[in-house]
Structures are given as structure tokens and as C-alpha cells.
Tab-separated table of C-alpha atoms and ligand atoms in Angstrom:
chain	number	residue	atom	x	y	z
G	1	UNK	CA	15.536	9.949	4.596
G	2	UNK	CA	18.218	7.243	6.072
G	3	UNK	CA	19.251	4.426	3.875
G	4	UNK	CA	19.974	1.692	5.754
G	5	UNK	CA	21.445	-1.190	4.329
G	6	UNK	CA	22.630	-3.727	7.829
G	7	UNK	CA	20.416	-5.726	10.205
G	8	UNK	CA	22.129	-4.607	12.959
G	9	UNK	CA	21.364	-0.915	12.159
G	10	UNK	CA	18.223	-1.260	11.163
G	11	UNK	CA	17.137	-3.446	14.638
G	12	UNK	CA	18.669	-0.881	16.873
G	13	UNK	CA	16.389	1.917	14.981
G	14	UNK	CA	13.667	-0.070	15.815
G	15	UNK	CA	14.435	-0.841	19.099
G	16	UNK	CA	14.933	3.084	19.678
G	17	UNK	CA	11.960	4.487	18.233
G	18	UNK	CA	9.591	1.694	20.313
G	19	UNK	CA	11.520	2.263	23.188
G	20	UNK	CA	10.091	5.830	22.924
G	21	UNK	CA	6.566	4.624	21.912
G	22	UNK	CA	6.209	5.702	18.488
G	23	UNK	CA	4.397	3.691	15.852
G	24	UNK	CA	6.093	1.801	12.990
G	25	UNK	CA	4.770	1.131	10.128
G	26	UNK	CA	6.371	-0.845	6.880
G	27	UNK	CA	6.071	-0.994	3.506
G	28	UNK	CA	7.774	-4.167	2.040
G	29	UNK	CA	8.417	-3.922	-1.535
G	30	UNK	CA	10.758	-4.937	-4.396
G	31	UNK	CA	11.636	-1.666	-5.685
G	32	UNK	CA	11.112	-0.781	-9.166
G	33	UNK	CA	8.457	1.924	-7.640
G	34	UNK	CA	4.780	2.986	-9.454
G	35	UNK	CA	1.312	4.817	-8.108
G	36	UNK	CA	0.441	1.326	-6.443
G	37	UNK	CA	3.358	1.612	-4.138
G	38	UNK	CA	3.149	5.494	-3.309
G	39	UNK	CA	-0.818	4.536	-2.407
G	40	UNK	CA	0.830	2.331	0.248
G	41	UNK	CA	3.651	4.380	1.488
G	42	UNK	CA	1.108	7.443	1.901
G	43	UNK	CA	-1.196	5.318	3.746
G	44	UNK	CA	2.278	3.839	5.708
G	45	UNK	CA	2.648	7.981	6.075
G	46	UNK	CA	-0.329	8.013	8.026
G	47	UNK	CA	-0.254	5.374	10.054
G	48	UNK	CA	3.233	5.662	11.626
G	49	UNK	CA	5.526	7.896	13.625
G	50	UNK	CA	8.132	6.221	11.541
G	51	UNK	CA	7.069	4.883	8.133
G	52	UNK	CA	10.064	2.258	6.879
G	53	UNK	CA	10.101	1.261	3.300
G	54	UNK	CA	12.390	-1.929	2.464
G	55	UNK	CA	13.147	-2.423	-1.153
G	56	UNK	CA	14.661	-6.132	-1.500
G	57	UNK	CA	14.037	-8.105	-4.371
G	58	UNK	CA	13.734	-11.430	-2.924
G	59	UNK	CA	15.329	-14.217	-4.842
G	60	UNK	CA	13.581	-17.032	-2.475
G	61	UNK	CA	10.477	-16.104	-4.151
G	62	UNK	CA	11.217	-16.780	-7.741
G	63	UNK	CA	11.534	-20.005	-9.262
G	64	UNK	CA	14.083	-21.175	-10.815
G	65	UNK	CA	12.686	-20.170	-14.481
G	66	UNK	CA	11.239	-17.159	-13.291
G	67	UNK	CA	12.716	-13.372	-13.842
G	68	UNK	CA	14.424	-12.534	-10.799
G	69	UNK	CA	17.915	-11.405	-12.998
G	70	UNK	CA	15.763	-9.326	-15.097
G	71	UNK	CA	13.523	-7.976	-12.724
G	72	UNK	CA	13.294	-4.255	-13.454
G	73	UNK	CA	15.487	-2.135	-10.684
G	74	UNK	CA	16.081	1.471	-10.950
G	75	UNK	CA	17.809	2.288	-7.410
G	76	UNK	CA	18.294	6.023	-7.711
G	77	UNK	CA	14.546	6.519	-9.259
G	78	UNK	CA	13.470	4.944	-6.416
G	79	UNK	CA	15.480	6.772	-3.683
G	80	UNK	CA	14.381	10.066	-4.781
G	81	UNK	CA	10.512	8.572	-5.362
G	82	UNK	CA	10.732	7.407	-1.514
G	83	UNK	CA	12.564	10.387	-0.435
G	84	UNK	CA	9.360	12.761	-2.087
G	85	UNK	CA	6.645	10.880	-0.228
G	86	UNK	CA	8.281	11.319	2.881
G	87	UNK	CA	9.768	7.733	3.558
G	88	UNK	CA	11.906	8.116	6.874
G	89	UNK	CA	14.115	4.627	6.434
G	90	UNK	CA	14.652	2.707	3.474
G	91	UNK	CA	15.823	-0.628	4.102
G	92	UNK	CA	17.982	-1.960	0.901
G	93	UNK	CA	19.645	-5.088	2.476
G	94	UNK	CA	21.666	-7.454	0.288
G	95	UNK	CA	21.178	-11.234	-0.617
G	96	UNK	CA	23.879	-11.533	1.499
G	97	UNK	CA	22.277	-9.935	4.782
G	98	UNK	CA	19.309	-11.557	4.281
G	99	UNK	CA	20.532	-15.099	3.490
G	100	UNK	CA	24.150	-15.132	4.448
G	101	UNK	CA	26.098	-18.848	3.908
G	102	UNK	CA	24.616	-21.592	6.054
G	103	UNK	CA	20.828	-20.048	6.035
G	104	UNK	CA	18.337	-23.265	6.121
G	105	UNK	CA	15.008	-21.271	7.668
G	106	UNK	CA	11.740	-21.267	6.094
G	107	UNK	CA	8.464	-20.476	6.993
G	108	UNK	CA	5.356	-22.469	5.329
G	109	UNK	CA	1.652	-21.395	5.402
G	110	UNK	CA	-0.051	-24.739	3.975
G	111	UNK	CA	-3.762	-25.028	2.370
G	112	UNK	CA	-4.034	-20.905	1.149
G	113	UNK	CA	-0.709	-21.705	-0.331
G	114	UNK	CA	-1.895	-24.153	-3.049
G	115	UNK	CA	-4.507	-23.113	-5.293
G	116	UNK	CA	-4.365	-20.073	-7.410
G	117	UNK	CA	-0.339	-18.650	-8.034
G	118	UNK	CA	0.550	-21.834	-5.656
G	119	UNK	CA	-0.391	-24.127	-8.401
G	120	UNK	CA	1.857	-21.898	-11.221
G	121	UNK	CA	4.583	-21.138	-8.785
G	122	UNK	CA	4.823	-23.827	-6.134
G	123	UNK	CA	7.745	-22.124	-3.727
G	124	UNK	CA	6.321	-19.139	-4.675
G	125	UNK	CA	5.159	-18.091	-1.078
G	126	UNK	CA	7.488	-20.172	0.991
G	127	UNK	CA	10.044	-17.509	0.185
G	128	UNK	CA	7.489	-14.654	0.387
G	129	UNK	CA	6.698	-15.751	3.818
G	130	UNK	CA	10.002	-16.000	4.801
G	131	UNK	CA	10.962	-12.787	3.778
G	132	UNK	CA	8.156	-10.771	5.445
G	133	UNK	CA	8.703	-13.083	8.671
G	134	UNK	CA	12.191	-11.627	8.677
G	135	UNK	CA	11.717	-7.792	7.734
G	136	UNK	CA	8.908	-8.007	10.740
G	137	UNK	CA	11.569	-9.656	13.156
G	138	UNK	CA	14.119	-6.743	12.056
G	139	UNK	CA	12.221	-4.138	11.858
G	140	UNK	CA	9.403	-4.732	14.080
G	141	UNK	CA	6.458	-2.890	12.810
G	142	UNK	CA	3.375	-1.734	14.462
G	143	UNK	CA	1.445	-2.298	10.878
G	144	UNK	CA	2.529	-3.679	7.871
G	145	UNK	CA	0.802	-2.204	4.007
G	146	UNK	CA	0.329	-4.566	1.406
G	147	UNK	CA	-1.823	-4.623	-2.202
G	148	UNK	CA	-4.297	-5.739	-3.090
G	149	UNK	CA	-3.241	-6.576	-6.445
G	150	UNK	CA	-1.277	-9.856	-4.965
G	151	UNK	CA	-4.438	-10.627	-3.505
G	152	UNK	CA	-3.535	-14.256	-2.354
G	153	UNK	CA	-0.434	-13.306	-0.460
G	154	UNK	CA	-2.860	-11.077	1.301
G	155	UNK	CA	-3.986	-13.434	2.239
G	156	UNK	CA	-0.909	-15.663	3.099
G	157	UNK	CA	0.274	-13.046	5.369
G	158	UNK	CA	-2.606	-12.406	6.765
G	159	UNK	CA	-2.745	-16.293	7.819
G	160	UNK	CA	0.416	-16.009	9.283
G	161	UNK	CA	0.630	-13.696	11.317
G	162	UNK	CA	-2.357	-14.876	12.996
G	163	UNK	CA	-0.818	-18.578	13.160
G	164	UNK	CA	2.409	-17.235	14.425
G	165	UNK	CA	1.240	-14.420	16.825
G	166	UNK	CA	3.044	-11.997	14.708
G	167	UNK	CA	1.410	-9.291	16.655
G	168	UNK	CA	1.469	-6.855	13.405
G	169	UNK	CA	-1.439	-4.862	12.042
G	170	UNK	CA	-2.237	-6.514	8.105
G	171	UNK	CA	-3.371	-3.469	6.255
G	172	UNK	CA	-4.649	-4.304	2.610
G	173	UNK	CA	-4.506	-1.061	-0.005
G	174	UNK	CA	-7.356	-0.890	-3.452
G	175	UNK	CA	-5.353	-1.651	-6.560
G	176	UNK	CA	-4.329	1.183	-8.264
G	177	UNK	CA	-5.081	0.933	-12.196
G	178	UNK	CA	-3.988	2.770	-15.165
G	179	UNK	CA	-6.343	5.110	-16.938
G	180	UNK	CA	-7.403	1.942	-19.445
G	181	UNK	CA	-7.788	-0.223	-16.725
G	182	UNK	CA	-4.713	-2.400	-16.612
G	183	UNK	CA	-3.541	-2.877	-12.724
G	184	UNK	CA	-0.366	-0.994	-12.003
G	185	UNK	CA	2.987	-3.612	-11.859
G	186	UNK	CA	6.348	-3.856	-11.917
G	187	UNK	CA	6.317	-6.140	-14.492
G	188	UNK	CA	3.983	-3.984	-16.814
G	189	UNK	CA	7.270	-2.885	-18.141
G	190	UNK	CA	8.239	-6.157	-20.176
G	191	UNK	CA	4.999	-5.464	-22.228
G	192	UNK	CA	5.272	-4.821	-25.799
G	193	UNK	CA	3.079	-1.856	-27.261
G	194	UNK	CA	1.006	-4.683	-28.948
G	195	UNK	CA	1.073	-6.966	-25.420
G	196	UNK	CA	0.186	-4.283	-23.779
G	197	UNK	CA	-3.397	-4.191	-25.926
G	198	UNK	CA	-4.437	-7.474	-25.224
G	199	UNK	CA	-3.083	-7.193	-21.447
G	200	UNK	CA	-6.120	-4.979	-20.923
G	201	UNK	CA	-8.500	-8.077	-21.580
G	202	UNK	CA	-7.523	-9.103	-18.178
G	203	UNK	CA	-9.288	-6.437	-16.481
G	204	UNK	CA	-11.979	-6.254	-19.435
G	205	UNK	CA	-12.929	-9.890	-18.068
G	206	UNK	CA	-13.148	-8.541	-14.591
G	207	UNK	CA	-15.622	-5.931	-15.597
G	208	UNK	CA	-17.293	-8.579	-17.270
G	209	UNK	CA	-17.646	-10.775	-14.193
G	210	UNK	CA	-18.130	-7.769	-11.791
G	211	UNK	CA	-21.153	-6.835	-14.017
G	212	UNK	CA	-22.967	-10.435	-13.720
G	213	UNK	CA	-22.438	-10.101	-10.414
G	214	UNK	CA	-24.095	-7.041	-9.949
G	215	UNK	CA	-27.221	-8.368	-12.250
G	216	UNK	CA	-27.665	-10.846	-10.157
G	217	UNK	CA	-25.603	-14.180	-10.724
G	218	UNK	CA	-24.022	-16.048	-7.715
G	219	UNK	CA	-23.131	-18.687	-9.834
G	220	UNK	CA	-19.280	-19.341	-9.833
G	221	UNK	CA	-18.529	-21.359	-12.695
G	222	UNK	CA	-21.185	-19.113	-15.028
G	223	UNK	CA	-19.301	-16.108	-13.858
G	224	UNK	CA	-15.790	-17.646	-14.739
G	225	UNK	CA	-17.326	-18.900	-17.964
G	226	UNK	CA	-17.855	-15.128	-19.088
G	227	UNK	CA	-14.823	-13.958	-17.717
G	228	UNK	CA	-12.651	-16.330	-19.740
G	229	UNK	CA	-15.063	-16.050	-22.967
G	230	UNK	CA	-13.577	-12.250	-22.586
G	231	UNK	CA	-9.609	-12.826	-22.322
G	232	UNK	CA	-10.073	-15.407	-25.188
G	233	UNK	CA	-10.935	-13.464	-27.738
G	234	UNK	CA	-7.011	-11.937	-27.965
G	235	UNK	CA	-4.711	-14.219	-29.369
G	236	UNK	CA	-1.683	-13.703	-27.951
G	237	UNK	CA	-2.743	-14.639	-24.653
G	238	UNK	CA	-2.806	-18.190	-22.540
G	239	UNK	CA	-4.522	-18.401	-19.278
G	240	UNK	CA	-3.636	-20.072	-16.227
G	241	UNK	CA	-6.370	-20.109	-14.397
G	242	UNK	CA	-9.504	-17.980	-13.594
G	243	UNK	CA	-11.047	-18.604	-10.106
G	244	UNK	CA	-13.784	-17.713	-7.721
G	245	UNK	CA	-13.098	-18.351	-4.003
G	246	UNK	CA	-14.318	-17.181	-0.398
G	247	UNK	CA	-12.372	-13.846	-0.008
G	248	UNK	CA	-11.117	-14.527	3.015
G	249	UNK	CA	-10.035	-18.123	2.887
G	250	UNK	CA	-9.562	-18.777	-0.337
G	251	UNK	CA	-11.647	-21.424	-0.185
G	252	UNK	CA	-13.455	-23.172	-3.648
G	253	UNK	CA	-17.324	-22.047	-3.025
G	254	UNK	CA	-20.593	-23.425	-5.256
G	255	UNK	CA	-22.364	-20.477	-4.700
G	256	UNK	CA	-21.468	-16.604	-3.835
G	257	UNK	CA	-22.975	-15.865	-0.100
G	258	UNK	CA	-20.255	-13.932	1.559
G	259	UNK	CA	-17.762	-11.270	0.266
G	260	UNK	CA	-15.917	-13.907	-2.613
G	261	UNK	CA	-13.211	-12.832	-5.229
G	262	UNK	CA	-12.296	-13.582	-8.621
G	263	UNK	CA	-8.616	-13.850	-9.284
G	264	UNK	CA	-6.879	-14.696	-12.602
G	265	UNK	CA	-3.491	-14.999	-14.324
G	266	UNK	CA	-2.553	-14.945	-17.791
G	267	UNK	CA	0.296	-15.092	-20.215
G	268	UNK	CA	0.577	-12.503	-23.075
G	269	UNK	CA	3.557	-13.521	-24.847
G	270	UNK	CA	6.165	-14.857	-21.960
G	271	UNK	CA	4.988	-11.987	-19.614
G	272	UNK	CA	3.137	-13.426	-16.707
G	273	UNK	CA	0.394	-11.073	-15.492
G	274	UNK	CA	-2.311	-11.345	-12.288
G	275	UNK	CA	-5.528	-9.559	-11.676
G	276	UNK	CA	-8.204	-10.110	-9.452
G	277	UNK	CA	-11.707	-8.006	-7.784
G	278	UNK	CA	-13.565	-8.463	-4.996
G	279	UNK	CA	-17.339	-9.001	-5.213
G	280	UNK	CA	-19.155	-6.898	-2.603
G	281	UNK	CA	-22.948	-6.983	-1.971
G	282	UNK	CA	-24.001	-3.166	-2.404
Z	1	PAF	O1	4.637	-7.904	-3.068
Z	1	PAF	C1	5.878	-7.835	-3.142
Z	1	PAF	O2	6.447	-6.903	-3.722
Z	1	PAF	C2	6.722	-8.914	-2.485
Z	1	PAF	O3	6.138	-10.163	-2.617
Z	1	PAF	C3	7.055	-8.616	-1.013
Z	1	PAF	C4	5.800	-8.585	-0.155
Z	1	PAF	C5	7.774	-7.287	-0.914
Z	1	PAF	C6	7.963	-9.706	-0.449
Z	1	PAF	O4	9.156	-9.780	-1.139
């Protein structure tokens, strides 16, 4: 595996393995690597002559009372991690590379930007945007593999990059869960033993919701209404919003017709988690 750490190097790889018509595909990630990641580098595995992993944790898309000096980083862990699933260039630009002195471009996706996380964390996907935008100009991928867990900057990108002709392949991986249930994250780490008990309401309430669904109710608000009845009952826990929206817009809907999803976020203590599942006719 190459570790590549410049622009410049990593644009002439890319320029040298399409100039001799093999596929790249790319993982973008922030590091810090679980199951959820390896189940999109294997798929990146499969999909590309030359899979390219870039681990950069993004400071554009944290606000300013967010935990981008804490977020967890273990470099080496994740070296050899990559290095196992068969990763052939991880791309570990600095802050500096990626935003040296005198940077002042952004790119802005508008109305899928503002409900949901956009309400929570308004510049949020303005730097998430950005970011991918730039990793697809450097390293030009074929396809790019994203989770499902972020579900609205699915989304996002998705929007994008058929607003701006991006010309790459979206690809959107199941979330991968824990045994009990609670979706796999980065961020699971800050959890106390205790947080990490009433964390697993959050998918709880999804399996409340998913089972409504599946008896019948295509009723939005009734579905919500159960869902948050479930995350309630632990104390330590504030939510931020629980929503049901058209899957593939994101827009508000009165009643479920076509493939919608629930997404939610909640607070246990000051650790900020997300869930979300897609409702599927059988
Ligand atoms: O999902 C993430 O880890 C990040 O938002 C991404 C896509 C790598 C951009 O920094």
C-alpha cells in the first residue's frame, strides 16, 4: 500500500492509472476506522483496478462548537487496517494541502441541505461538499463509496454530482450495526458504559417505526409519534429531531407512497448520535 500525502502525487497517480484504463474507485473517510468502513473499502475492492482510501478529517465540516480537536484518530491502527483489506493508496493530506493560506472556494448544494443535520449543523455540508468536490478533482474516481448511516449527505452528494456533472459513480453501502443494534461510528467511542445503554434506544425506535410500517401505517407523523414515544423513555437523552421524508429528495411527505426514510438524531449526554432506515414496500 502507498501512502500518499501531496496533491501533486496523488493527481499524477491518477492521471497514470486512467491513462491506462483502469477503474478508480474511492473511499473518502475520516479515519478512526470500524466494520462500516471495511464494508465500503471491500466493496471499493471490487469495484476498482485501483481502490484509493483518503483519511482526512475535515475541519470545514465541523462547527465551531463541534469536536473536530477531539475527534478520535489512531493513524497507525488505521494504516495497518487499510493495508489488510487490500487498500492500494491512502491519501492522508494535511489541513494545509487541502486549504493552504488564501483558500476562499466553496461548494453549496441548497434545499437537501436544510432540513434534518442542516438545521443542527448549518455549515455542516458546505464543507462536506467541498471536500468530496476536491478529493474527486484530485483523485478522479470512476466510483465513489459512501454509508448509509450519513444518510442525508447521501444524498447531498448524490445531488451534486448530478448538478455539477461530476461524472462519478455514487455508490451507497447498508449500515453496518453492532450485535445490539447500535449503528457502527466513529464517535461511538465518546460513549460512556451507561450512554452507551440508552444509545441503543435510537435504533430500538427504528424497529419500532420499521414495524408500523410493515403492519400497515403510511402515516408519517403516527410513525414518528411511536418512534419518539421509544427514545423517551431513557433519561439521559434529548432529541433533535425525528423525521420522515421522500428517500430520495428529502422532501417532507403526508403520506408514505414511494421508498421514504426515517432519520433521527439524538443527544445522550453531550455525544451527538444519528440513525436512520429506509422503508421499503416488500
Ligand atoms: O462521512 C464522512 O466520513 C465524511 O463526511 C467524508 C465524506 C469523508 C467527508 O469528509
Amino acid at each position: 500500500m502507498q501512502i500518499v500525502s501531496t496533491i501533486k502525487e496523488m493527481c499524477s497517480i491518477s492521471e497514470g492509472v486512467r491513462t491506462a484504463g483502469q477503474i478508480i474507485a474511492l473511499v473518502p473517510t475520516m479515519g478512526y476506522f470500524h466494520e462500516g468502513h471495511l464494508s465500503l473499502m471491500r466493496e471499493g475492492r471490487r469495484r476498482g483496478d485501483v481502490l484509493v482510501v483518503s483519511l482526512f478529517i475535515n475541519p470545514a465540516q465541523f462547527g465551531e462548537d463541534e469536536d473536530y480537536a477531539s475527534y478520535p484518530r489512531d493513524f497507525s491502527k488505521d494504516k495497518n487496517i487499510a493495508e489488510g483489506i487490500g487498500v492500494d493508496i491512502l491519501f492522508v493530506p494535511t489541513v494545509e494541502e487541502m486549504y493552504p493560506e488564501g483558500y476562499q472556494s466553496f461548494v453549496e448544494v441548497e434545499t437537501v441541505t436544510k432540513p434534518m443535520e442542516g438545521q443542527f449543523r448549518p455549515t455542516h455540508f458546505r464543507g462536506v461538499t467541498t471536500v468530496v468536490a476536491k478529493l474527486f478533482n484530485i483523485v478522479r474516481p470512476h466510483s465513489a463509496i459512501f454509508g448509509e448511516k450519513d444518510f442525508q449527505q447521501l444524498v447531498v452528494i448524490r445531488r451534486m454530482v448530478e448538478d455539477l456533472n461530476m461524472g462519478v459513480e455514487i455508490i451507497g453501502m447498508p449500515i453496518v450495526r453492532e450485535r445490539d443494534g447500535l449503528a457502527m461510528s466513529s464517535r461511538n467511542t465518546y460513549l460512556t458504559f451507561e450512554q452507551r445503554k440508552a444509545a441503543l434506544n435510537l435504533n430500538r425506535s427504528l424497529q419500532k417505526a420499521s414495524q408500523f410500517f410493515r403492519s400497515g401505517e403510511r402515516n408519517p407523523k403516527r410513525i414518528i409519534e411511536a418512534a419518539k414515544e421509544v427514545i423517551e423513555r431513557e433519561q439521559d437523552v434529548t432529541i433533535e429531531y425525528v423525521e420522515v421524508r421522500d428517500a430520495k429528495t428529502l422532501e417532507e411527505i403526508e403520506i408514505i407512497r414511494e421508498e421514504a426514510v426515517i432519520a433521527l438524531a439524538m443527544k445522550v449526554g453531550k455525544v451527538r448520535l444519528i440513525d436512520n432506515l429506509v422503508f421499503r414496500d416488500p
